[in-house]
């Protein structure tokens, strides 16, 4: 199977990096790993990726700050934020900074969508609104 595209996974939790790498590389993607926001920025500066999966909460530079840097480097950067501590405010903040992903159940579908460069559908909606 040929490679589908390149994905940068940034998470401070080694187990998350390993699991995502196993799943995504097994699905045919070229996967690189970063454990800090700073490291993700450095890797992206040397090689833009088709998709970045970025943890929101990390020591040092958090994912939202790293997202801002990535969008400055590449205004077309496709970034999905990944977090175990999602809040509506975090989703809005990520969307405002240039991130389109917000539904943990749709990561696989959204990954393919980002790699196909589909336009972002807009800000997240409040549940029950």
Short mmCIF file of C-alpha atoms in Angstrom, two decimals, residues 5 13 15-16 24-26 44 65 74 85 88-89 92 106 113 119 126:
data_model
loop_
_atom_site.label_atom_id
_atom_site.label_comp_id
_atom_site.label_asym_id
_atom_site.label_seq_id
_atom_site.Cartn_x
_atom_site.Cartn_y
_atom_site.Cartn_z
CA UNK A 5 0.00 11.50 3.24
CA UNK A 13 2.05 11.21 26.52
CA UNK A 15 1.42 5.97 24.96
CA UNK A 16 -0.76 8.33 22.90
CA UNK A 24 -2.07 5.87 11.33
CA UNK A 25 1.01 4.19 9.89
CA UNK A 26 -0.98 0.95 9.67
CA UNK A 44 6.90 21.59 10.68
CA UNK A 65 -0.01 28.23 21.38
CA UNK A 74 1.51 27.90 7.03
CA UNK A 85 -10.08 17.50 28.76
CA UNK A 88 -16.60 24.23 24.69
CA UNK A 89 -14.29 27.20 25.31
CA UNK A 92 -13.95 27.67 20.24
CA UNK A 106 -14.84 11.35 13.78
CA UNK A 113 -11.04 15.11 5.04
CA UNK A 119 -12.99 23.52 3.70
CA UNK A 126 -23.13 24.36 21.48
#
